[in-house]
Amino acid sequence: MQQPAEPVVSVTLAEIARIAGVGRAAVSNWRRRHDSFPSPVSGSDANPLFSLSEVEKWLDGRKSQRKKSKSPVGRLERLWPKVEALGDRSAMGAVLSAVGAELSRTGAPDALPALPQLSPEQVALAEEAVRLAEQEGASETFDFLLQRWLGTHVRQINTTPEPLAELMVDLAQWLGDAPARTVLDPACGTGSLLLAAGRRWNGPDEPTLLGQDVDPVLASVAAARLLMAGASGRVVVADTLRADALRAVQTDVVLCNPPSNERDWGHAELATDARWLFGQPPRTEPELAWVQHAVAALAAEGTAVMVLPPAVAARRAGRRIRSALLRTGALRAVIALPPGAAPPHGVGLHLWVLSRPSEDPAGSVVRLVDTVGRAGAPSPGKTSIDWPALRATVLNALRDDEAAACVSVPVIDLLDEQVDLTPARHVPAPDSAAAINLRQSWTRFDLRLGEARDVGRALSKLSPAQDDGAVTHTTVGDLELAGALELHSGQALPEPRLRRGDRPSDAVRVLTVPDLGYPDEARHWLPAVETETGEREGILTVTSSQDVVVVGALRAFDAWVDAEAPTVLGPQLHLIRVDPTVLDSWFLAGCLRSPANARQAGTHASTSSRVDVRRLQVPRLPLEEQRAYGEVYRQLTAFDQAVRELRTVSGDISQALGELLASGRLPRT
């Protein structure tokens, strides 16, 4: 009988670049220069798709590319398009779970929740991944597939970020001193919270980790992650609210990031459920059903920590249950997180810390913590969270009654008509108008104003000369052909290996076009060893001292001398390395960044217009004159920096004085 044809696995230009370990620009050059490069099999002119098997044959046939196509990144990158070709989130997740179960070397079929039987194609992919793991490492292979799967379905799968999961474990330890023998996540998703608990309580008395989720694929992936981590526990598939499969469990810790805004959660059929210790949740308040489920699952001294939307603390429909939680002493703390802590990133979520109802709740208090505007929260105009600082803010607020970020509110004071538990309603706003802060701001203002004035005086003495047409121009492309400079384009970055957060002193910052909105700090970095290796293998573009960086995207076009080199450059960023005996870097950067220069060199074939860097023009001047112009550009750069910082500190002072005015604390003149 004839075997069915093997399905065609398609890859994009970006995926080909990752497979080959080169930048996307290199792949585009291959298409233009080599007639033998495979033709697209589908897609569009703007986004063509190519046959993976034809691309692999072409790469293997090129002797100069053989080493790169056999690199560790390339082997994993070759595997992923085959998995992605399955198309379905569940089918891909089933392969991922099977790989995790096999790589964990348990061999126990009961270790994972029941899944539909894998198809022959899924089995073959799982076996290929396991064979690949013998070369790449079990955890590296599984983590690569997991991150790609989560990234592909980022809109369908919400995960709890690792720093938030660690903070939730901290809160569980803050309230409960006894060791955790069991940890439960009744809506475990892919298992991030259970893994955080396993890392924290790893040791001879490690707890049993119990997870439950209604989605069989997510539950299976969570179980596979626990197996890969060597954790003790199990994950079951069940609808937690309607048909709790772990109803007999009394656990020491509950960690949960439940689904929100669900209307079909079983309101009518669960009207007499024994878990509703504080009243039946309204149909529009499914989050309060999860809260009561968590409390009902706790052992006598247990603690629950939950991620909830901020509206749960104030919605009118839930005030009766909130009141009961307060009266019984079950609600111990509410922490308001800054936006960006977890999906949905535009909302500042809340953490609720709960316990079993107290036998003597009289005189109890609730800790309310507001981290918005505090240490660790994003500053105005930025989105990145300093998690170590934010964690310190939260824990200090809970441990210290005098901390500025929190208040201990007697329950009786919260039992009004609204029963509003929003921390911002009760915690005083950060006092940015404190006398010492105001003095420091004025000092910074005077310093920046003096810098801007000094540089401005020097620049104001310059006057334009008459254009007599004596100055001729050349282009970056001509200078490159003449050997006066080298032009290198930024390349696709190894996303699974990029780090975020605080950058160690020996690490190398990574710059992409989206990072240009954050001029003072790049959001990503790479270890120095990986950067050096990537530059040596030609898969990373890294700047050196006096290199000029040019942005190739017309909407964000700019050019500057990289005074913070080395820097790893991403796509649409270009590096120009000059011959110092011919060109001055500062002169070149000053000439290139002209908006008029960018307009004439821009391509307007699509909505994402780009600048052809080789068409940018530079005046032909002797080296000594270049250096004189370069010094002027140095002064102009210093002037721009001083003015930007002056604008920032002026905003701080205006805000501080505005707060003094609003609170009636401005002194009378």
XYZ file of C-alpha atoms in Angstrom:
669
model
C 0.000 0.000 0.000
C 1.300 3.445 -0.871
C 2.478 5.479 2.131
C 0.797 8.873 2.621
C 2.909 11.796 1.532
C 4.837 13.504 4.299
C 3.277 16.902 5.062
C 5.192 19.951 3.897
C 6.624 21.876 6.852
C 6.848 25.572 6.037
C 9.283 28.089 7.515
C 9.599 31.873 7.277
C 12.732 33.860 6.451
C 13.206 34.591 10.169
C 13.020 30.881 10.999
C 15.539 30.064 8.266
C 17.874 32.651 9.799
C 17.542 31.011 13.231
C 18.134 27.544 11.759
C 21.263 28.686 9.933
C 22.471 30.791 12.861
C 22.689 34.006 10.813
C 20.781 37.258 10.553
C 17.692 37.639 8.393
C 19.566 40.025 6.118
C 21.953 37.182 5.238
C 19.039 34.970 4.189
C 17.638 37.763 2.023
C 21.055 38.078 0.374
C 21.114 34.317 -0.313
C 17.763 34.624 -2.089
C 19.033 37.439 -4.309
C 22.459 36.004 -5.088
C 21.830 32.279 -5.430
C 19.453 30.921 -8.059
C 19.583 27.575 -6.274
C 17.889 28.948 -3.147
C 14.493 27.221 -2.702
C 11.440 28.991 -4.066
C 8.511 29.850 -1.782
C 5.850 27.161 -1.471
C 3.147 29.445 -0.029
C 2.611 32.721 1.796
C 2.803 36.149 0.195
C 5.424 38.408 -1.335
C 5.765 40.203 1.982
C 5.898 36.985 4.033
C 6.948 34.034 1.864
C 7.004 30.490 3.261
C 9.562 27.864 2.260
C 9.720 24.090 2.524
C 11.819 23.131 5.550
C 13.169 19.993 3.878
C 14.265 21.966 0.773
C 15.906 24.622 2.971
C 17.766 21.963 4.966
C 19.078 20.344 1.787
C 20.218 23.718 0.470
C 21.999 24.624 3.710
C 23.682 21.237 3.958
C 24.833 21.582 0.368
C 26.675 24.793 1.117
C 30.042 23.943 2.572
C 30.482 27.428 4.013
C 27.232 27.098 5.971
C 27.595 23.494 7.129
C 29.138 24.359 10.471
C 26.446 26.904 11.297
C 23.607 24.612 10.249
C 24.925 21.962 12.615
C 25.200 24.335 15.580
C 23.206 23.555 18.754
C 20.786 26.400 18.079
C 20.290 25.206 14.523
C 19.390 21.649 15.561
C 16.706 22.837 17.947
C 15.500 25.422 15.463
C 15.124 22.725 12.821
C 12.942 20.692 15.131
C 10.526 23.442 16.089
C 8.935 24.120 12.651
C 8.002 20.436 12.486
C 6.243 20.695 15.824
C 4.607 23.983 14.853
C 3.356 22.390 11.621
C 0.939 20.336 13.737
C -0.990 23.612 13.878
C -3.115 22.835 16.890
C -2.183 24.051 20.374
C -3.329 20.796 21.938
C -1.450 18.610 19.468
C 1.758 20.553 20.043
C 1.265 20.476 23.812
C 0.742 16.713 23.761
C 4.113 16.251 22.048
C 5.741 18.547 24.604
C 4.250 16.545 27.482
C 5.375 13.252 25.986
C 8.900 14.591 25.562
C 8.979 15.742 29.176
C 7.741 12.401 30.481
C 10.369 10.509 28.499
C 13.253 12.852 29.309
C 12.436 12.738 33.018
C 13.257 9.016 32.799
C 10.304 8.018 34.965
C 8.762 5.882 32.272
C 5.589 5.875 34.373
C 2.464 6.319 32.217
C 0.469 7.342 35.304
C 2.769 10.304 35.926
C 0.798 12.444 33.469
C -2.932 13.091 33.183
C -4.681 11.052 30.535
C -4.344 12.465 27.021
C -5.707 11.320 23.670
C -3.421 8.789 22.036
C -0.653 10.414 20.022
C -0.780 10.166 16.261
C 2.133 8.514 14.416
C 3.350 11.987 13.406
C 3.299 13.172 17.039
C 5.108 10.036 18.190
C 7.811 10.564 15.566
C 8.334 14.181 16.634
C 8.552 13.208 20.303
C 11.120 10.514 19.497
C 13.154 12.966 17.420
C 13.167 15.442 20.310
C 14.319 12.764 22.738
C 17.170 11.772 20.399
C 18.143 15.414 20.022
C 18.200 15.814 23.808
C 21.046 13.296 23.978
C 23.215 15.946 22.290
C 21.678 19.167 23.574
C 20.703 18.133 27.084
C 17.320 17.084 28.450
C 16.415 20.322 30.245
C 17.702 22.512 27.393
C 15.610 20.672 24.822
C 12.452 20.590 26.931
C 12.762 24.259 27.953
C 13.352 25.284 24.335
C 10.190 23.512 23.179
C 8.210 24.831 26.149
C 9.174 28.475 25.569
C 8.473 28.236 21.849
C 5.080 26.642 22.536
C 4.157 29.316 25.074
C 5.400 32.074 22.763
C 3.393 30.727 19.827
C 0.177 30.625 21.869
C 0.829 33.616 24.113
C -2.716 34.931 23.611
C -4.303 31.615 24.546
C -2.171 30.668 27.544
C -1.683 32.979 30.503
C 1.275 32.064 32.674
C 2.325 33.465 36.034
C 5.757 35.141 35.645
C 8.457 33.491 37.723
C 9.224 36.601 39.868
C 5.532 36.924 40.776
C 5.349 33.229 41.626
C 8.374 33.615 43.914
C 6.730 36.602 45.627
C 3.573 34.571 46.240
C 5.649 31.863 47.930
C 7.222 34.610 50.063
C 3.749 35.715 51.157
C 2.781 32.162 52.054
C 5.864 31.960 54.258
C 5.117 35.368 55.802
C 1.775 34.204 57.172
C 2.515 30.540 57.836
C 5.551 29.587 59.905
C 4.924 25.831 59.836
C 6.641 23.809 57.074
C 4.509 23.176 54.014
C 3.773 19.472 53.627
C 1.356 19.933 50.731
C 0.947 22.738 48.173
C -2.143 22.978 45.963
C -2.859 24.992 42.830
C -6.515 24.379 41.854
C -6.090 26.207 38.506
C -2.502 25.219 37.809
C -2.273 25.938 34.066
C 1.284 25.060 33.049
C 2.446 24.681 36.663
C 4.499 27.841 37.268
C 3.268 28.325 40.846
C 3.838 24.690 41.788
C 7.374 24.839 40.421
C 8.088 27.983 42.455
C 6.908 26.183 45.595
C 9.036 23.166 44.737
C 12.125 25.340 44.338
C 11.526 27.138 47.640
C 10.834 24.071 49.776
C 13.281 21.753 48.064
C 14.972 19.495 50.596
C 14.507 16.375 52.682
C 11.003 17.492 53.699
C 9.902 18.718 50.293
C 6.117 19.082 50.023
C 3.762 17.146 47.817
C 2.731 19.377 44.915
C -0.880 18.976 43.780
C -2.291 20.603 40.675
C -5.650 20.593 38.937
C -6.833 22.150 35.696
C -9.819 21.743 33.425
C -7.625 21.838 30.282
C -6.064 18.386 29.806
C -3.158 19.699 27.723
C -2.199 22.418 30.206
C -2.454 19.903 33.056
C -0.267 17.466 31.149
C 2.356 20.133 30.433
C 2.329 21.094 34.130
C 2.870 17.469 35.110
C 5.722 17.144 32.615
C 7.395 20.231 34.076
C 7.137 18.771 37.580
C 8.659 15.522 36.324
C 11.520 17.393 34.660
C 12.130 19.259 37.928
C 12.138 16.017 39.910
C 9.300 17.285 42.122
C 7.015 15.030 44.127
C 3.328 15.353 43.330
C 0.609 14.869 40.756
C -1.639 16.863 38.465
C -5.217 15.873 37.660
C -7.683 17.005 35.017
C -10.959 18.281 36.433
C -13.268 21.293 36.576
C -12.280 22.548 40.027
C -15.492 24.417 40.803
C -17.966 21.939 39.318
C -16.269 18.589 39.973
C -13.306 18.958 42.321
C -11.172 15.824 42.042
C -9.103 16.868 45.075
C -11.998 17.700 47.385
C -10.629 15.452 50.118
C -7.316 17.320 50.266
C -6.582 19.631 53.178
C -3.447 21.510 52.191
C -0.939 23.727 53.968
C -0.549 26.195 51.096
C -2.776 27.194 48.201
C -1.198 29.223 45.396
C -3.585 30.206 42.624
C -3.930 32.546 39.657
C -7.515 31.654 38.696
C -9.333 32.500 35.460
C -11.189 35.812 35.535
C -14.473 37.152 34.170
C -15.963 33.706 33.526
C -19.750 33.733 33.555
C -20.390 30.015 33.009
C -18.688 28.710 36.127
C -21.589 26.752 37.637
C -23.400 29.413 39.633
C -26.834 27.753 39.563
C -25.764 24.124 40.004
C -23.453 24.977 42.919
C -26.008 26.989 44.883
C -25.779 24.747 47.967
C -22.081 23.885 47.764
C -20.435 23.357 51.151
C -17.454 25.477 50.140
C -19.444 28.695 50.288
C -18.473 29.474 53.885
C -19.000 33.195 53.316
C -22.094 33.110 51.107
C -22.960 32.011 47.592
C -20.910 33.998 45.067
C -22.977 36.055 42.609
C -22.862 34.864 39.022
C -20.778 37.922 38.109
C -18.205 37.199 40.840
C -16.473 33.935 39.814
C -13.238 35.112 41.459
C -14.952 35.017 44.872
C -15.929 31.424 44.172
C -12.239 30.629 43.685
C -11.369 32.518 46.871
C -13.819 30.443 48.896
C -12.634 27.229 47.264
C -9.066 28.070 48.281
C -10.052 28.787 51.888
C -12.117 25.587 52.090
C -9.100 23.559 50.902
C -6.806 24.881 53.653
C -5.698 22.900 56.670
C -6.069 24.458 60.127
C -2.890 26.583 59.896
C -2.858 26.861 56.127
C -2.309 29.926 53.930
C -3.698 30.838 50.516
C -2.193 33.440 48.173
C -4.192 34.389 45.094
C -3.808 36.698 42.085
C -7.042 38.616 41.499
C -8.253 41.511 39.327
C -8.447 44.813 41.230
C -12.206 45.038 40.675
C -12.770 42.095 43.050
C -11.784 44.363 45.949
C -14.524 46.902 45.232
C -17.347 45.534 43.052
C -20.720 46.118 44.640
C -21.956 42.577 43.981
C -19.230 41.048 46.139
C -19.403 43.332 49.177
C -21.372 40.788 51.283
C -18.722 38.093 50.817
C -15.885 40.558 51.376
C -17.592 41.586 54.590
C -17.795 37.960 55.735
C -14.129 37.384 54.905
C -13.241 40.361 57.087
C -15.550 39.485 59.992
C -14.172 35.953 60.266
C -10.535 37.020 59.998
C -10.006 34.945 56.832
C -8.618 37.836 54.764
C -5.211 38.827 56.104
C -3.679 41.108 53.462
C -4.308 42.746 50.093
C -1.296 43.847 48.020
C -1.760 46.085 44.967
C 0.851 45.353 42.288
C 1.922 47.861 39.608
C 0.725 47.322 36.024
C 2.963 44.926 34.115
C 3.398 42.360 36.886
C 1.379 39.682 35.050
C -1.136 39.346 32.200
C -3.147 41.422 31.521
C -0.147 43.751 31.730
C -2.139 46.965 31.494
C -3.905 46.284 34.810
C -2.451 46.529 38.311
C -3.446 43.169 39.796
C -3.962 42.379 43.488
C -2.594 39.620 45.708
C -4.906 38.359 48.444
C -3.476 36.484 51.428
C -6.030 34.308 53.221
C -6.280 31.787 56.036
C -8.957 29.627 57.651
C -11.597 31.619 59.587
C -10.364 32.568 63.040
C -12.100 31.339 66.183
C -11.588 34.762 67.759
C -11.507 37.426 65.020
C -12.289 40.266 67.404
C -9.851 43.137 67.017
C -8.285 41.696 63.859
C -6.670 43.932 61.273
C -5.988 43.668 57.542
C -2.663 44.691 56.011
C -3.126 46.785 52.881
C -0.055 47.356 50.703
C 0.122 49.670 47.690
C 3.279 49.242 45.582
C 2.271 51.649 42.817
C 4.802 54.466 42.712
C 7.098 52.702 45.194
C 10.541 51.145 44.789
C 10.447 48.476 42.094
C 7.409 49.826 40.246
C 7.961 51.146 36.708
C 8.847 54.815 36.530
C 6.657 57.103 34.366
C 6.825 56.153 30.695
C 8.410 52.750 31.333
C 7.030 49.260 31.717
C 9.791 47.139 33.213
C 9.485 46.120 36.867
C 12.477 45.882 39.179
C 11.368 42.655 40.826
C 14.019 42.479 43.588
C 13.137 46.030 44.664
C 9.400 45.344 44.406
C 9.756 42.163 46.480
C 11.668 44.102 49.133
C 8.955 46.794 49.164
C 6.178 44.234 49.716
C 7.949 42.173 52.372
C 9.182 45.233 54.279
C 5.658 46.643 54.246
C 4.245 43.444 55.725
C 6.914 43.147 58.412
C 7.182 46.787 59.452
C 4.156 48.678 60.739
C 5.955 51.941 60.021
C 6.590 51.174 56.343
C 5.278 53.891 54.037
C 3.748 51.485 51.520
C 1.186 49.903 53.850
C -1.330 50.392 56.632
C -2.904 48.006 59.141
C -6.611 48.762 59.030
C -8.934 47.471 61.767
C -11.650 45.299 60.261
C -14.352 47.477 61.804
C -13.116 50.450 59.746
C -13.579 48.542 56.494
C -17.120 47.334 57.179
C -18.904 50.272 55.616
C -21.420 50.355 52.799
C -18.827 49.674 50.062
C -16.408 47.323 51.902
C -13.774 48.620 49.500
C -10.479 46.764 49.986
C -8.512 48.643 47.317
C -5.181 49.505 48.985
C -4.909 52.867 47.201
C -8.077 54.008 49.049
C -6.381 53.576 52.401
C -2.579 53.759 51.947
C -1.213 57.320 51.758
C 0.287 58.146 48.380
C 4.094 58.280 48.104
C 5.246 61.636 49.443
C 7.431 62.767 46.613
C 7.206 66.269 48.072
C 9.268 65.446 51.170
C 11.659 68.282 52.028
C 14.824 66.263 51.456
C 13.592 64.976 48.065
C 12.630 68.475 47.030
C 16.090 69.771 47.940
C 17.733 67.002 45.942
C 15.517 67.769 42.954
C 16.435 71.449 43.040
C 20.126 70.525 43.251
C 19.768 68.325 40.160
C 17.848 71.100 38.425
C 20.598 73.656 39.093
C 23.285 71.226 37.921
C 21.537 70.344 34.653
C 20.561 73.957 34.028
C 24.197 74.995 34.440
C 25.360 72.261 32.037
C 22.783 73.249 29.437
C 23.683 76.940 29.827
C 27.445 76.340 29.510
C 27.156 74.180 26.433
C 24.484 76.437 24.978
C 26.787 79.456 25.223
C 29.454 77.652 23.194
C 26.962 76.489 20.583
C 25.288 79.902 20.332
C 28.521 81.398 19.020
C 28.299 79.254 15.901
C 26.791 80.836 12.818
C 26.083 79.236 9.431
C 28.504 79.939 6.615
C 27.411 80.823 3.100
C 26.803 77.778 0.902
C 29.247 78.346 -1.946
C 28.834 74.813 -3.291
C 32.463 73.974 -2.603
C 31.612 71.025 -0.325
C 30.865 67.825 -2.190
C 29.289 64.701 -0.736
C 29.857 60.990 -0.835
C 27.771 58.108 0.478
C 28.292 55.470 3.117
C 28.241 52.873 0.350
C 31.088 54.590 -1.502
C 33.078 54.945 1.717
C 32.573 51.244 2.361
C 33.873 50.365 -1.111
C 36.875 52.611 -0.512
C 37.684 50.817 2.750
C 37.120 53.923 4.893
C 34.519 52.119 6.986
C 32.883 48.742 7.611
C 29.099 48.345 7.717
C 27.522 45.497 9.720
C 23.806 44.920 10.242
C 22.232 43.821 13.498
C 21.000 40.226 13.495
C 18.114 38.171 14.828
C 18.693 37.646 18.525
C 18.667 34.301 20.364
C 15.420 35.063 22.200
C 15.435 31.985 24.475
C 18.854 33.071 25.787
C 18.155 36.764 26.351
C 18.102 37.882 29.987
C 15.887 40.607 31.403
C 16.124 42.747 34.500
C 19.170 44.032 36.351
C 22.292 43.716 34.189
C 25.442 42.398 35.900
C 28.561 44.501 35.527
C 30.230 41.910 33.269
C 27.181 41.401 31.027
C 26.572 43.028 27.634
C 23.455 45.059 26.950
C 21.245 44.124 24.005
C 19.637 46.915 21.983
C 16.623 46.583 19.698
C 14.413 49.174 18.023
C 11.696 48.873 20.745
C 14.388 49.588 23.357
C 14.962 53.050 21.872
C 12.112 54.371 24.003
C 14.274 53.596 27.022
C 17.474 55.562 26.326
C 18.899 55.180 29.818
C 18.754 51.408 30.033
C 18.434 48.470 27.666
C 15.863 45.970 28.807
C 17.785 42.871 27.718
C 21.327 41.582 28.159
C 23.549 38.606 27.410
C 26.397 37.104 29.437
C 29.845 38.174 28.271
C 30.906 34.617 27.380
C 27.853 34.032 25.156
C 28.382 37.426 23.513
C 32.006 36.688 22.725
C 31.135 33.274 21.311
C 28.278 34.664 19.225
C 30.469 37.412 17.784
C 33.206 34.934 16.940
C 30.725 32.634 15.171
C 29.228 35.561 13.271
C 25.713 35.245 14.721
C 25.846 38.432 16.839
C 26.695 42.001 15.868
C 28.611 43.650 18.714
C 29.873 47.249 18.844
C 33.305 48.436 19.921
C 34.579 51.785 21.168
C 33.976 54.664 18.704
C 31.601 52.616 16.536
C 28.625 54.497 15.095
C 25.153 52.952 15.546
C 22.496 53.792 12.937
C 18.798 52.966 13.247
C 17.483 51.656 9.944
C 13.779 52.131 10.763
C 12.631 55.486 9.377
C 10.128 56.066 12.204
C 12.924 55.821 14.800
C 15.890 56.943 12.681
C 18.926 58.162 14.592
C 22.707 57.824 14.677
C 25.157 58.115 17.542
C 28.609 57.086 18.711
C 28.220 54.129 21.061
C 29.839 55.475 24.221
C 28.619 52.385 26.153
C 30.177 49.741 23.922
C 30.076 46.813 23.713
C 26.410 46.529 22.728
C 24.678 43.662 20.922
C 22.550 45.054 18.086
C 19.246 43.580 16.995
C 17.509 43.786 13.594
C 17.176 47.208 11.884
C 20.213 48.512 13.759
C 23.522 48.944 11.950
C 27.127 49.258 13.086
C 29.630 51.472 11.252
C 33.294 50.968 12.161
C 35.517 53.711 10.711
C 39.160 53.829 9.753
C 40.331 56.586 12.187
C 43.018 57.713 9.744
C 40.298 58.657 7.249
C 37.087 59.365 9.175
C 36.138 60.841 12.536
C 33.349 58.870 14.252
C 31.663 61.881 15.852
C 31.702 63.796 12.563
C 30.192 60.822 10.758
C 27.425 60.330 13.353
C 26.527 64.014 13.302
C 26.213 64.015 9.514
C 24.268 60.775 9.271
C 21.577 61.660 11.820
C 20.221 64.570 9.798
C 16.458 64.033 9.174
C 16.835 65.360 5.626
C 19.568 62.786 5.034
C 17.268 60.025 6.252
C 14.380 61.164 4.043
C 16.422 61.043 0.866
C 17.803 57.613 1.785
C 14.480 56.191 2.904
C 12.514 53.485 1.140
C 8.767 54.019 1.058
C 7.623 50.781 -0.528
C 5.577 49.756 2.533
C 4.108 51.097 5.740
C 7.278 50.047 7.579
C 9.633 52.381 5.736
C 13.346 51.849 6.208
C 16.515 53.776 5.601
C 19.087 52.450 3.149
C 22.162 53.204 5.242
C 24.489 52.948 2.244
C 22.671 55.863 0.581
C 23.203 58.242 3.509
C 25.424 61.158 2.507
C 28.554 62.539 4.146
C 30.445 65.738 3.202
C 33.956 65.270 1.826
C 36.216 67.087 4.299
C 39.836 66.728 5.433
C 40.329 64.795 8.673
C 41.222 67.905 10.681
C 38.005 69.641 9.636
C 36.070 66.442 10.423
C 37.468 66.473 13.951
C 36.450 70.103 14.408
C 32.906 69.283 13.291
C 33.001 66.154 15.458
C 33.798 68.243 18.530
C 30.765 70.426 17.815
C 28.625 67.308 17.594
C 30.004 66.130 20.948
C 28.851 69.423 22.456
C 25.458 69.093 20.780
C 25.068 65.589 22.236
C 25.930 66.904 25.709
C 23.400 69.714 25.234
C 20.652 67.253 24.252
C 21.407 65.063 27.276
C 21.363 68.023 29.676
C 18.057 69.292 28.269
C 16.449 65.812 28.542
C 17.552 65.446 32.150
C 16.428 69.005 32.876
C 12.988 68.146 31.509
C 12.819 65.067 33.753
C 13.831 66.832 36.955
C 11.499 69.741 36.130
C 8.627 67.264 35.970
C 9.626 65.824 39.356
C 9.663 69.284 40.928
C 6.303 70.213 39.384
C 4.744 67.023 40.712
C 6.188 67.548 44.197
C 4.979 71.149 44.401
C 1.593 70.093 43.043
C 1.230 67.543 45.848
C 2.150 70.189 48.410
C -0.455 72.511 46.917
C -3.159 69.824 46.895
C -2.499 68.927 50.534
C -2.415 72.531 51.714
C 1.220 72.333 52.780
C 2.746 75.076 50.655
C 4.250 77.667 53.007
C 2.823 81.164 52.873
C 5.115 83.791 51.395
